[in-house]
């Protein structure tokens, strides 16, 4: 960072403050992680200098031979990782990946069925405030009122009545296993396409901790920066017969030149996920999530669906009489970063909410295990039950810093 410190100390200082926040605090946002040093190096590499509009072997600019090589490597590794026939790694985000699939196979006002945002879905699955909700007709399904889990029989009945063009499955705040085969069977019955958005659980699938959607649903989209532990970006996997339509939808349909430095980082990420130790990492994420969930229950907190099967926990704060926003701010004061989140039967604004989403990928990347998760859960319980106690939050922040000091982000680096 010496060049930046000398040339632009203002930006350097901001980055240093963020570095300190990450090192001394606990990152429990379910959609965040800690990339490896090799991923950081690839994303910060000279690959950022090149415009490589198009695809390998068919670029619109000269001098792309090495960019062809790294993109081919990323595609091949992603296909190997999931057993996919074809992969597109140019999508700059998960939302762009989703939009590319819709754009390839749906027309304006065609009907899609997807999980309601307030009950665990995602903005890019047809939320009315998102372009997908404005461009397509959308029918949302939710979770069962009692179990707070997906009711596949009810989803099937809804599909039979409404005959959607596309059924979208996958979620951003659903703590249970998703049955992709059930969704595909529903889609086949009503003649719909089926797209799985595995952004949150991509790393768990790669590590064998969640059933795969690849080869089951028609299309699988993902981000690369959540449980997969790569750079921020998106990807799409599909059968070979859909490859041309998907690639054309991404470019020139949805975006221009790809971010080749990020694609280099994706190649590194996929290579890391192909190593045997990644399975241990994925397994530990789930062990940590379950350990934390059990301790939160001991603390008297309510968990949506009563627990978790994956990397995230969704707290229902109703019994505490506090909002998700209040909880997020209070935990933030104690050095614990989480995010407010809507819950089933939500009555508050998405900017306030009645819930809290907690995830274990980032702290697992730092090397923490079950005992640390139990300790963190006790921190959370103490803060949430006495959120206005300034002294308590300061004490816990000091304890968080002590805990974090034993689990360095990058032991051999200053960044």
GROMACS .gro file of N, CA and C in nm, residues 7 113 326 366 372:
model
   15
    7UNK      N    1   0.078   0.866  -0.272
    7UNK     CA    2   0.013   0.943  -0.377
    7UNK      C    3  -0.125   0.996  -0.338
  113UNK      N    4  -4.246  -1.699  -1.132
  113UNK     CA    5  -4.278  -1.729  -0.993
  113UNK      C    6  -4.149  -1.733  -0.915
  326UNK      N    7  -3.259  -0.156   1.526
  326UNK     CA    8  -3.204  -0.134   1.660
  326UNK      C    9  -3.101  -0.241   1.695
  366UNK      N   10  -1.165  -1.714   0.894
  366UNK     CA   11  -1.060  -1.668   0.984
  366UNK      C   12  -1.009  -1.781   1.074
  372UNK      N   13  -1.585  -2.082   1.951
  372UNK     CA   14  -1.591  -1.938   1.926
  372UNK      C   15  -1.733  -1.895   1.888
   0.00000   0.00000   0.00000
